[in-house]
Amino acid sequence: MATKIADLGEFALIQRLTEQQKLKNESTLFGVGDDAAVLSAPDGSRQLITTDLLLEGIHFDLMYVPLKHLGYKAVMVNLSDIFAMNGKPEQITISIGVSAKFSVEQIDELYEGIYLAASRYGVDVVGGDTSSSLNGLVISITCIGYAQPEKVVYRHGAQPTDLICVTGNLGAAYMGLLLLEREKKVFQADPTPFFTPDFSGREYLIERQLKPEARGDIISLLTERNLLPTAMMDISDGLSSELLHIAHRSKVGIRIYEERIPIDHETMAAAEDMHIAPITAALNGGEDYELLFTLPIAASDYIQDFPGVSLIGYVTEASEGCHIIARDGTAIPLVAQGWTMSKGFSTHQTNTEIEK
Amino acid sequence: MATKIADLGEFALIQRLTEQQKLKNESTLFGVGDDAAVLSAPDGSRQLITTDLLLEGIHFDLMYVPLKHLGYKAVMVNLSDIFAMNGKPEQITISIGVSAKFSVEQIDELYEGIYLAASRYGVDVVGGDTSSSLNGLVISITCIGYAQPEKVVYRHGAQPTDLICVTGNLGAAYMGLLLLEREKKVFQADPTPFFTPDFSGREYLIERQLKPEARGDIISLLTERNLLPTAMMDISDGLSSELLHIAHRSKVGIRIYEERIPIDHETMAAAEDMHIAPITAALNGGEDYELLFTLPIAASDYIQDFPGVSLIGYVTEASEGCHIIARDGTAIPLVAQGWTMSKGFSTHQTNTEIEK
């Protein structure tokens, strides 16, 4: 028997690979199924573990991704998962596989980005593995973070009447990707050595795609203001997909409002240029690395003036389902489209709902 | 400028990539430079982190490595690093990148091996990342282990007059690899569907290559007998290379005796068949996943009857250098040849001496 992975589907594959296991060790509190695994130290404090594999041609295209940015982003993707558990990232390991096409100077650039990210976010690089590869660049990063036991925020804690909040704005990284892909095609059609991609007025979108920042600033502000989300995750596969994860894990329904979804004006303009509904980029674009979280309704007064946070809707009973209310008042069911760059699938096991 | 990685060399590359960093977090006790990084929990207990990247065509050849064995071995390689710090492995994360040539059933096989290993050694699979890849199979495993602070054994604790011990026997996995490569060539020269590789009388060597066992049993025995090594590491790149690591890190010299090096009779016979000196396989073969450790000379009485452990020599002053004493009494300097499967280099950052 030979079932194609594409026929089974990525979620079913992960379910198949992870469902059989029973956790054995006392130190293992939570395994597959959230942004990070949660371990318990003997004194009860919590440790968070997340890992990401980045493969050339699947997760990044070196035709337009500078290696320094790639290193920076590879770290951000991991830090974002730790922040999404309300943790503080402190260590990372970096493994790389490098084919013969790469020079030492190029690997230096990659590490420049890695160390810049590590240094800005106060994280130590504590180990890794360095190997040659037959084809292209492989990057595997594991991040270790810490939290007090009562401060860890899972996906499963949302309650009906909770407020739903997102940080920053959504859809910008996706529009940045489309612009980069567009300019790549322009170049490929006429590969002149003096080619300059046209990103004028869209620099913010390119930056959101190439150099995202994990929202540790929001985690600090929430702590300062004594606000503890009931559920939280980072937005890597698109808002729709992540809301459905929270709904499923928390056994609740979701009601968000189109008019409340934060979208930057550059995202708006670029979407219009490219004949895409901006809300589609915001809901399904992915790679935002913003935070999605829920708060008890009592936090309502505190969140209104919270810088960089938008209140986009409410948690409901599960029976009410998951909907976005369009500007005309229509309730449209949320659908997870997830995010695939081009050739494949890519799903965190620690970031994946098993069932729909 | 474009310096080839091959010209710089793997050790110099790792030095270049890791030397610039100062560790910042209190929880980071020890970073790059041993079998695993050492972190400190708030209560002072120690956590050990190690990670390995395994790439198809570099680390394994699916022409003769069954996927179940590969999964098992991938876990062993990581557990071995935790045992080498005198720790107890408790969690692993598994990231895989899979190209379209793999079926769901094949990935099942890989995971069968992973779970078999995890279950036998009491380890929980707590997360990971699943992705498609353009070419072949990528496996990245991170392992987390635990130890009491006074029980962590580094590479840097060996003292002159200490005893040098190894577990099991050496060179068998390397001879297994040579046999597998030989039969692969036989098959390639005449690819008949009824081809049966000839491993008769060499099954043990094949098993040592395809299905190594990390020596957790020895770690348990050492603890039971109240023996705490002064230095320890696992033998993955060959005994010579590892002895030089310990010598460098501990600032000592090494004196081992050829006649004391444990070599299985199948290794002897296969080496003879293939016109290789068995001692070369034992010193430079690699992939033994045995433990190399040093003990205070006072432990001499306790180690003589220690099952599965051989006393192979003594630690000396650094000024005496690192030598193996041949059967005829000649002192031959130890040289690190390391281990490369075929096409590339592969070095753990956490497993690497920076300087020669």
XYZ file of C-alpha atoms in Angstrom:
712
model
C 0.000 0.000 0.000
C 1.232 3.453 -0.839
C -1.038 6.327 0.148
C 0.099 9.722 -1.074
C 0.626 12.189 1.739
C -1.212 14.790 -0.341
C -4.261 12.479 -0.497
C -4.324 11.918 3.237
C -3.806 15.598 3.991
C -1.464 17.235 6.412
C -3.752 17.336 9.438
C -4.704 13.704 9.099
C -1.016 12.810 8.763
C -0.153 14.586 11.984
C -3.080 12.979 13.757
C -1.908 9.599 12.539
C 1.637 10.272 13.721
C 0.832 11.667 17.147
C -2.418 10.112 18.392
C -0.949 6.780 19.422
C 1.220 8.109 22.170
C 0.547 8.301 25.909
C 2.724 10.765 27.816
C 4.756 8.997 30.478
C 6.981 11.418 32.307
C 5.865 13.571 35.210
C 7.841 16.444 33.747
C 5.699 16.358 30.584
C 2.583 18.439 31.243
C 1.402 19.100 27.716
C 2.616 17.631 24.445
C 1.395 18.076 20.885
C -1.516 20.457 20.284
C -0.551 24.018 21.220
C 2.053 26.602 20.226
C 4.604 24.924 22.486
C 4.918 21.872 24.688
C 4.801 22.556 28.431
C 7.238 20.863 30.798
C 7.371 21.105 34.557
C 10.552 21.769 36.508
C 10.831 20.063 39.904
C 9.948 23.363 41.621
C 6.767 23.630 39.589
C 7.879 26.376 37.225
C 7.034 25.793 33.609
C 9.237 25.394 30.615
C 8.008 25.817 27.050
C 9.483 24.041 24.022
C 8.777 24.790 20.381
C 10.551 23.816 17.203
C 10.405 24.797 13.528
C 11.892 23.352 10.403
C 12.548 25.751 7.504
C 13.410 24.292 4.106
C 14.629 26.154 1.069
C 12.065 26.115 -1.715
C 9.252 25.303 0.694
C 9.448 27.985 3.365
C 11.707 30.499 1.712
C 12.939 31.502 -1.713
C 16.516 32.747 -1.655
C 15.875 34.604 -4.886
C 14.314 37.373 -2.823
C 14.935 36.509 0.808
C 18.254 37.936 2.026
C 20.046 35.443 4.272
C 20.322 37.892 7.145
C 16.574 38.415 7.108
C 16.044 34.687 6.871
C 18.109 34.111 9.998
C 16.214 36.833 11.826
C 12.830 35.502 10.747
C 13.703 31.892 11.584
C 14.292 33.003 15.169
C 11.139 35.155 15.240
C 8.936 32.265 14.146
C 10.078 30.346 17.209
C 9.955 33.219 19.691
C 6.427 33.927 18.537
C 5.334 30.452 19.672
C 6.812 31.013 23.133
C 5.162 34.436 23.476
C 1.901 32.809 22.383
C 2.061 30.684 25.552
C 2.723 33.860 27.581
C 6.306 32.735 28.123
C 9.720 34.351 28.034
C 12.072 32.799 25.451
C 15.603 32.298 26.778
C 17.464 29.700 24.719
C 17.552 28.488 21.129
C 19.422 25.746 19.327
C 20.213 26.220 15.658
C 20.805 23.330 13.284
C 21.704 23.991 9.686
C 22.255 21.820 6.630
C 24.170 23.637 3.903
C 24.771 22.561 0.310
C 27.954 23.271 -1.601
C 26.444 26.304 -3.338
C 26.732 28.329 -0.122
C 29.864 30.234 0.791
C 31.161 30.825 4.288
C 30.267 34.501 3.892
C 26.660 33.600 3.128
C 26.417 31.446 6.245
C 27.912 34.378 8.163
C 25.043 36.525 6.900
C 22.481 33.977 8.007
C 24.018 33.908 11.479
C 24.200 37.687 11.603
C 20.431 37.692 11.391
C 20.146 34.886 13.931
C 22.367 36.670 16.456
C 20.703 40.016 15.853
C 17.348 38.461 16.695
C 18.760 36.549 19.667
C 20.444 39.630 21.044
C 17.404 41.909 20.633
C 15.132 39.439 22.375
C 17.595 38.388 25.071
C 17.941 34.798 23.924
C 21.081 32.608 24.114
C 22.156 30.307 21.287
C 23.112 27.201 23.292
C 23.826 24.568 20.688
C 22.905 22.975 17.422
C 24.160 20.828 14.647
C 26.006 21.775 11.467
C 25.915 19.506 8.458
C 26.320 19.560 4.729
C 23.202 18.927 2.670
C 22.763 17.644 -0.861
C 20.237 20.273 -1.854
C 19.781 23.773 -0.555
C 19.527 25.145 2.940
C 17.856 23.473 5.910
C 17.289 25.360 9.145
C 15.902 23.769 12.280
C 15.429 25.880 15.376
C 14.224 24.856 18.800
C 13.338 27.499 21.363
C 13.053 27.120 25.119
C 11.022 29.527 27.207
C 9.870 29.917 30.771
C 6.703 30.880 32.614
C 5.193 30.670 36.074
C 2.669 27.819 36.247
C -0.362 30.081 36.690
C 0.754 32.287 33.794
C 0.912 29.737 30.975
C -1.842 30.469 28.444
C -3.138 27.609 26.300
C -5.501 27.577 23.363
C -8.155 25.808 25.372
C -9.114 28.418 27.967
C -11.522 30.679 26.058
C -14.998 31.084 27.602
C -18.264 32.344 26.109
C -18.523 36.157 26.489
C -14.714 36.540 26.408
C -13.366 39.331 24.242
C -11.327 38.384 21.165
C -8.268 40.561 20.524
C -5.502 40.683 17.941
C -2.280 42.655 17.965
C -0.971 44.865 15.166
C -2.564 44.442 11.775
C -3.162 41.461 9.553
C -2.552 40.489 5.944
C 0.518 42.686 5.411
C 3.064 39.838 5.295
C 0.920 37.977 2.792
C 0.639 41.008 0.514
C 4.410 41.412 0.855
C 4.857 37.835 -0.333
C 2.611 38.413 -3.343
C 4.616 41.526 -4.256
C 7.907 39.654 -3.970
C 6.546 36.836 -6.118
C 5.258 39.343 -8.663
C 8.626 41.073 -8.984
C 10.362 37.703 -9.203
C 8.207 36.883 -12.229
C 8.967 40.273 -13.793
C 12.669 39.604 -13.367
C 12.443 36.043 -14.673
C 10.655 37.278 -17.799
C 13.501 39.705 -18.496
C 16.537 38.909 -16.365
C 18.575 42.087 -16.712
C 21.478 42.655 -14.334
C 20.140 46.136 -13.553
C 16.735 44.895 -12.477
C 15.285 46.810 -9.558
C 12.101 45.444 -8.050
C 9.310 47.978 -7.716
C 8.162 48.161 -4.104
C 7.693 51.919 -3.846
C 5.050 52.788 -1.291
C 4.907 49.123 -0.246
C 8.067 48.959 1.852
C 6.092 48.163 4.993
C 4.568 45.061 3.370
C 7.960 43.806 2.246
C 9.317 44.326 5.751
C 6.402 42.453 7.311
C 7.139 39.497 5.031
C 10.922 39.496 5.289
C 11.506 40.733 8.806
C 8.598 40.081 11.138
C 8.869 40.901 14.817
C 7.474 38.520 17.437
C 5.165 40.395 19.823
C 7.108 40.117 23.053
C 6.255 43.774 23.638
C 2.584 42.873 23.990
C 3.366 40.050 26.416
C 5.277 42.525 28.594
C 2.437 45.063 28.469
C -0.169 42.444 29.360
C 1.910 41.440 32.372
C 2.447 45.058 33.423
C -1.281 45.668 33.280
C -2.073 42.431 35.072
C -4.065 41.091 32.167
C -3.961 37.325 31.739
C -5.536 36.035 28.507
C -7.849 33.039 28.844
C -6.555 31.636 25.529
C -3.815 32.721 23.162
C -1.923 31.645 20.043
C 0.178 33.312 17.409
C -1.156 34.024 13.942
C 1.076 32.120 11.572
C -1.437 30.328 9.320
C -4.037 33.101 9.068
C -6.596 34.514 11.506
C -9.447 32.222 10.359
C -7.440 29.088 10.881
C -6.233 30.210 14.319
C -9.715 31.235 15.493
C -10.968 27.780 14.560
C -8.140 26.230 16.597
C -9.158 28.216 19.651
C -12.835 27.439 19.079
C -12.144 23.737 18.772
C -9.738 23.498 21.698
C -11.859 25.682 23.984
C -15.160 24.143 22.793
C -16.653 27.547 22.086
C -18.012 29.550 19.168
C -16.516 32.691 17.622
C -18.116 35.909 16.424
C -15.818 38.498 14.882
C -16.636 41.652 12.938
C -15.139 42.464 9.554
C -15.048 46.182 10.320
C -12.969 45.512 13.418
C -10.181 43.558 11.697
C -7.067 45.759 11.705
C -5.666 46.142 8.184
C -2.895 48.568 7.291
C -3.521 51.110 4.530
C -0.628 49.694 2.484
C -2.241 46.254 2.680
C -5.507 47.822 1.545
C -3.885 49.597 -1.404
C -1.801 46.609 -2.509
C -4.809 44.291 -2.268
C -6.828 46.693 -4.401
C -3.998 46.836 -6.984
C -3.909 43.075 -7.120
C -7.674 42.570 -7.108
C -7.764 40.767 -3.803
C -10.253 41.532 -1.042
C -8.152 42.934 1.831
C -10.207 40.925 4.300
C -9.134 37.728 2.529
C -5.478 38.645 3.038
C -6.223 39.382 6.692
C -8.189 36.192 7.336
C -6.199 33.691 5.313
C -2.874 35.293 4.456
C -0.757 34.004 7.298
C 2.771 34.743 8.497
C 1.527 37.732 10.479
C 3.226 36.577 13.688
C 0.767 38.707 15.592
C -0.983 37.408 18.703
C -4.595 36.337 18.934
C -5.975 36.185 22.465
C -9.149 36.162 24.482
C -9.806 38.100 27.692
C -12.635 37.974 30.225
C -15.275 40.570 29.434
C -14.369 42.344 32.684
C -11.098 43.378 30.986
C -13.092 45.403 28.475
C -12.186 48.787 30.010
C -8.494 47.925 30.129
C -8.218 46.770 26.564
C -9.920 49.739 24.847
C -6.842 51.967 25.136
C -4.312 49.178 24.928
C -1.755 50.278 22.337
C -1.485 47.992 19.338
C -4.391 45.742 20.293
C -7.747 45.552 18.504
C -10.920 44.092 19.942
C -12.400 42.165 17.015
C -15.262 40.191 18.518
C -16.573 37.822 21.157
C -16.460 34.224 22.194
C -19.864 32.507 22.048
C -21.319 29.134 22.940
C -20.021 26.357 20.694
C -23.514 25.775 19.322
C -23.436 29.203 17.673
C -20.487 28.197 15.456
C -17.699 30.395 14.154
C -18.626 33.401 12.048
C -17.386 36.676 10.749
C -20.036 39.395 10.529
C -19.569 41.256 7.244
C -20.077 45.013 6.995
C -23.608 44.421 5.715
C -24.459 42.346 8.763
C -24.299 38.934 7.083
C -22.791 36.142 9.213
C -20.254 34.191 7.132
C -18.819 30.919 8.475
C -15.086 31.044 9.143
C -13.106 28.613 7.017
C -9.493 27.575 7.588
C -7.552 27.951 4.410
C -4.230 27.903 6.158
C -1.171 29.029 4.404
C 0.967 27.264 1.824
C 3.757 29.135 0.186
C 3.897 27.246 -3.035
C 4.913 23.689 -3.285
C 3.902 22.012 -0.137
C 2.408 21.914 3.251
C 3.969 23.008 6.457
C 2.348 22.542 9.773
C 3.635 22.674 13.286
C 2.625 19.592 15.160
C 2.676 21.770 18.231
C 0.551 24.191 16.341
C -2.092 21.950 14.960
C -5.572 20.912 15.708
C -6.002 17.245 15.079
C -9.664 17.317 14.172
C -11.393 19.932 12.069
C 34.254 37.205 -1.330
C 33.125 33.628 -1.493
C 35.045 31.169 0.665
C 34.099 27.544 0.168
C 32.935 25.882 3.347
C 35.083 22.879 2.453
C 38.158 25.151 2.338
C 37.470 26.668 5.722
C 36.696 23.297 7.271
C 33.856 22.292 9.492
C 35.464 23.033 12.844
C 36.576 26.490 11.780
C 33.068 27.167 10.483
C 31.504 26.261 13.795
C 34.065 28.356 15.646
C 33.257 31.272 13.385
C 29.532 30.848 13.949
C 29.571 30.422 17.701
C 32.527 32.324 19.138
C 30.979 35.761 18.951
C 28.258 35.141 21.441
C 28.126 35.938 25.146
C 25.544 34.004 27.134
C 23.056 36.352 28.764
C 20.430 34.415 30.671
C 20.862 33.146 34.205
C 19.156 29.930 33.159
C 21.915 29.253 30.605
C 24.760 27.493 32.397
C 26.633 25.965 29.495
C 26.161 26.507 25.771
C 28.083 25.169 22.793
C 30.984 22.785 23.445
C 29.738 19.570 25.049
C 27.327 16.754 24.249
C 24.418 18.902 25.407
C 23.742 22.420 26.617
C 23.066 22.736 30.352
C 20.246 24.918 31.644
C 19.326 25.671 35.226
C 15.784 25.438 36.559
C 14.854 27.949 39.288
C 15.266 25.241 41.950
C 18.799 24.546 40.748
C 18.120 21.248 39.008
C 19.716 20.891 35.612
C 18.195 20.446 32.237
C 20.122 19.144 29.233
C 19.365 20.027 25.607
C 20.781 18.372 22.524
C 19.729 18.431 18.900
C 20.607 16.538 15.718
C 19.840 17.079 12.092
C 19.729 13.989 9.845
C 19.617 14.483 6.090
C 18.980 11.857 3.449
C 22.077 11.238 1.328
C 24.357 12.734 3.980
C 23.544 10.833 7.154
C 21.603 7.914 5.801
C 21.075 6.020 2.565
C 17.533 4.723 2.195
C 18.757 2.116 -0.226
C 19.793 0.012 2.757
C 18.458 1.788 5.827
C 14.912 0.627 6.662
C 12.772 3.578 7.760
C 11.840 1.973 11.053
C 15.496 1.541 11.922
C 16.170 5.105 10.845
C 13.524 6.427 13.219
C 14.925 4.327 16.031
C 18.501 5.411 15.374
C 17.576 9.087 15.051
C 16.222 8.938 18.598
C 19.238 6.949 19.871
C 21.699 9.522 18.556
C 19.997 12.144 20.709
C 19.519 10.021 23.823
C 23.186 9.131 23.640
C 24.118 12.806 24.045
C 21.941 13.140 27.143
C 23.394 9.955 28.700
C 26.859 11.327 27.920
C 26.101 14.205 30.317
C 24.939 11.641 32.918
C 21.350 12.788 32.393
C 17.992 11.111 32.010
C 16.280 11.885 28.688
C 12.564 12.597 29.098
C 11.258 14.523 26.084
C 11.942 14.756 22.370
C 10.567 16.888 19.575
C 10.532 15.441 16.064
C 10.525 17.611 12.962
C 10.358 15.987 9.545
C 10.511 17.271 5.992
C 9.155 14.768 3.497
C 9.335 14.847 -0.292
C 6.593 13.573 -2.581
C 8.353 10.236 -3.111
C 7.338 9.119 0.382
C 4.037 7.430 1.089
C 2.035 7.732 4.273
C 2.898 4.102 5.050
C 6.601 4.890 4.850
C 6.248 7.769 7.271
C 4.310 5.412 9.533
C 7.325 3.090 9.485
C 9.668 5.910 10.409
C 7.451 6.842 13.347
C 7.120 3.210 14.401
C 10.858 3.264 14.977
C 10.700 6.628 16.721
C 7.958 5.511 19.090
C 9.603 2.165 19.729
C 12.761 3.985 20.815
C 10.824 6.562 22.837
C 8.804 3.903 24.584
C 11.807 1.678 25.407
C 13.722 4.573 26.883
C 10.781 6.227 28.650
C 10.800 9.381 26.564
C 7.752 11.458 25.524
C 7.363 12.916 22.034
C 6.096 16.402 22.918
C 5.999 18.245 19.628
C 7.617 18.954 16.333
C 7.033 20.272 12.905
C 5.851 18.481 9.770
C 6.634 19.878 6.369
C 7.000 18.859 2.781
C 10.495 19.009 1.318
C 11.680 19.341 -2.263
C 14.293 16.605 -2.002
C 14.369 13.596 0.239
C 13.859 13.196 3.928
C 14.930 15.628 6.648
C 14.763 14.668 10.321
C 15.517 17.061 13.139
C 15.278 15.833 16.712
C 15.773 17.755 19.917
C 16.040 15.904 23.207
C 15.549 17.239 26.716
C 17.032 15.524 29.731
C 17.416 16.093 33.427
C 20.093 15.732 36.087
C 20.853 16.867 39.602
C 23.374 19.729 39.555
C 26.186 17.745 41.175
C 25.617 14.829 38.793
C 26.133 16.557 35.435
C 29.323 15.257 33.814
C 31.113 17.489 31.315
C 34.043 16.820 29.023
C 36.269 19.113 31.019
C 36.599 17.293 34.348
C 39.281 14.673 33.625
C 42.349 14.751 35.896
C 45.816 13.233 35.505
C 45.885 9.651 36.892
C 42.146 9.164 36.137
C 41.190 5.875 34.528
C 39.858 5.934 30.966
C 36.941 3.613 30.286
C 34.768 2.744 27.309
C 31.548 0.756 27.180
C 30.782 -2.133 24.838
C 33.053 -2.580 21.862
C 34.193 -0.241 19.112
C 34.367 -0.270 15.330
C 31.415 -2.612 14.770
C 29.041 0.035 13.395
C 31.707 1.231 10.996
C 32.352 -2.271 9.682
C 28.582 -2.658 9.341
C 28.503 0.460 7.198
C 31.294 -0.838 4.981
C 29.434 -4.131 4.500
C 26.218 -2.324 3.606
C 28.080 -0.125 1.125
C 29.783 -3.184 -0.353
C 26.494 -5.028 -0.892
C 24.955 -1.884 -2.338
C 27.704 -1.827 -4.964
C 27.187 -5.521 -5.705
C 23.492 -4.868 -6.237
C 24.093 -1.773 -8.358
C 26.448 -3.737 -10.612
C 23.725 -6.326 -11.226
C 20.331 -5.068 -10.039
C 18.322 -8.284 -9.961
C 14.985 -8.266 -8.153
C 16.015 -11.390 -6.236
C 19.163 -9.841 -4.866
C 19.920 -10.882 -1.313
C 22.776 -9.093 0.397
C 25.342 -11.375 1.958
C 25.723 -10.578 5.634
C 26.012 -14.114 6.958
C 28.028 -14.239 10.138
C 28.075 -10.419 10.196
C 24.564 -9.772 11.484
C 25.874 -8.142 14.638
C 27.801 -5.540 12.613
C 24.741 -4.686 10.531
C 22.679 -4.308 13.679
C 25.265 -2.026 15.266
C 25.106 0.221 12.196
C 21.353 0.180 11.672
C 20.029 -0.120 15.179
C 22.412 1.190 17.813
C 21.375 1.364 21.446
C 22.257 4.372 23.579
C 23.950 3.257 26.796
C 21.393 4.322 29.364
C 21.990 0.957 31.042
C 25.538 2.011 31.907
C 24.354 5.352 33.302
C 21.954 3.486 35.601
C 24.681 1.068 36.715
C 27.137 3.882 37.430
C 24.503 5.589 39.587
C 23.644 2.353 41.406
C 27.304 1.822 42.201
C 27.818 5.426 43.231
C 30.399 6.018 40.548
C 30.506 9.545 39.137
C 32.751 9.979 36.079
C 35.027 13.015 36.094
C 34.487 13.483 32.348
C 32.277 11.758 29.819
C 31.110 11.922 26.220
C 29.542 9.579 23.715
C 31.550 8.020 20.917
C 29.903 9.182 17.725
C 32.877 10.386 15.655
C 35.384 7.704 16.683
C 37.358 7.044 19.868
C 40.442 9.029 18.784
C 38.470 12.148 18.055
C 36.550 11.929 21.332
C 39.669 11.331 23.427
C 41.206 14.446 21.921
C 38.073 16.409 22.853
C 38.365 15.306 26.458
C 42.105 15.993 26.482
C 41.592 19.482 25.090
C 38.649 20.409 27.288
C 40.198 18.963 30.443
C 43.693 20.208 29.600
C 45.202 16.775 30.115
C 47.086 14.110 28.185
C 45.849 10.647 27.228
C 47.556 7.251 27.262
C 45.556 4.294 25.997
C 46.659 0.765 25.162
C 45.870 -0.949 21.869
C 45.514 -4.340 23.526
C 42.862 -2.912 25.834
C 40.548 -1.550 23.135
C 37.429 -3.737 23.062
C 36.775 -5.065 19.567
C 34.168 -7.709 18.776
C 35.285 -10.869 16.970
C 32.914 -10.109 14.051
C 34.563 -6.703 13.695
C 37.957 -8.438 13.698
C 36.910 -10.951 11.065
C 35.197 -8.424 8.808
C 38.152 -6.035 9.065
C 40.483 -8.865 8.087
C 38.249 -9.749 5.107
C 38.302 -6.158 3.979
C 42.005 -5.581 4.640
C 41.472 -2.956 7.305
C 43.300 -2.922 10.622
C 40.612 -3.570 13.253
C 42.186 -0.923 15.489
C 41.593 1.665 12.762
C 37.887 0.819 12.720
C 37.829 1.085 16.513
C 39.733 4.376 16.698
C 38.262 6.210 13.735
C 35.137 4.368 12.661
C 32.529 6.296 14.561
C 28.807 5.804 15.151
C 29.531 3.469 18.055
C 27.232 5.379 20.427
C 29.177 3.883 23.288
C 30.291 5.989 26.251
C 33.809 7.178 26.939
C 34.430 8.281 30.519
C 37.109 8.893 33.075
C 37.038 7.877 36.734
C 39.295 8.732 39.689
C 41.958 6.072 40.157
C 40.335 5.188 43.493
C 37.467 3.668 41.495
C 39.882 1.106 40.072
C 38.572 -1.783 42.192
C 34.958 -1.017 41.332
C 35.477 -0.832 37.589
C 37.369 -4.115 37.114
C 34.251 -6.245 37.305
C 31.906 -3.668 35.859
C 29.898 -5.470 33.161
C 30.323 -4.039 29.692
C 33.038 -1.547 30.613
C 36.691 -1.751 29.579
C 39.536 0.106 31.204
C 41.650 1.245 28.249
C 44.202 3.609 29.738
C 45.017 6.590 31.904
C 44.811 10.348 31.926
C 48.224 12.041 32.048
C 49.566 15.571 32.323
C 48.839 17.630 29.216
C 52.552 17.918 28.505
C 52.715 14.182 27.807
C 50.341 14.497 24.853
C 47.795 11.969 23.603
C 49.044 8.544 22.598
C 47.997 5.009 21.960
C 50.542 2.395 23.002
C 50.728 -0.267 20.299
C 51.133 -3.944 21.134
C 54.873 -3.632 20.511
C 55.141 -0.801 23.021
C 55.429 2.052 20.522
C 53.614 5.261 21.496
C 51.632 6.543 18.507
C 50.055 10.013 18.616
C 46.244 9.970 18.493
C 44.808 11.724 15.460
C 41.217 12.790 14.997
C 39.936 11.546 11.693
C 36.322 11.958 12.653
C 33.653 10.329 10.670
C 32.154 11.291 7.334
C 29.688 8.983 5.698
C 30.284 9.952 2.161
C 29.432 13.283 0.746
C 29.799 15.798 3.470
C 30.595 16.837 6.934
C 28.388 16.577 9.920
C 29.308 17.929 13.268
C 27.322 18.677 16.354
C 28.006 22.168 17.536
C 27.272 20.852 20.984
C 29.666 18.080 20.262
C 32.611 19.934 18.943
C 35.899 21.214 20.086
C 36.581 24.580 18.557
C 40.343 24.340 18.440
C 42.368 21.322 17.481
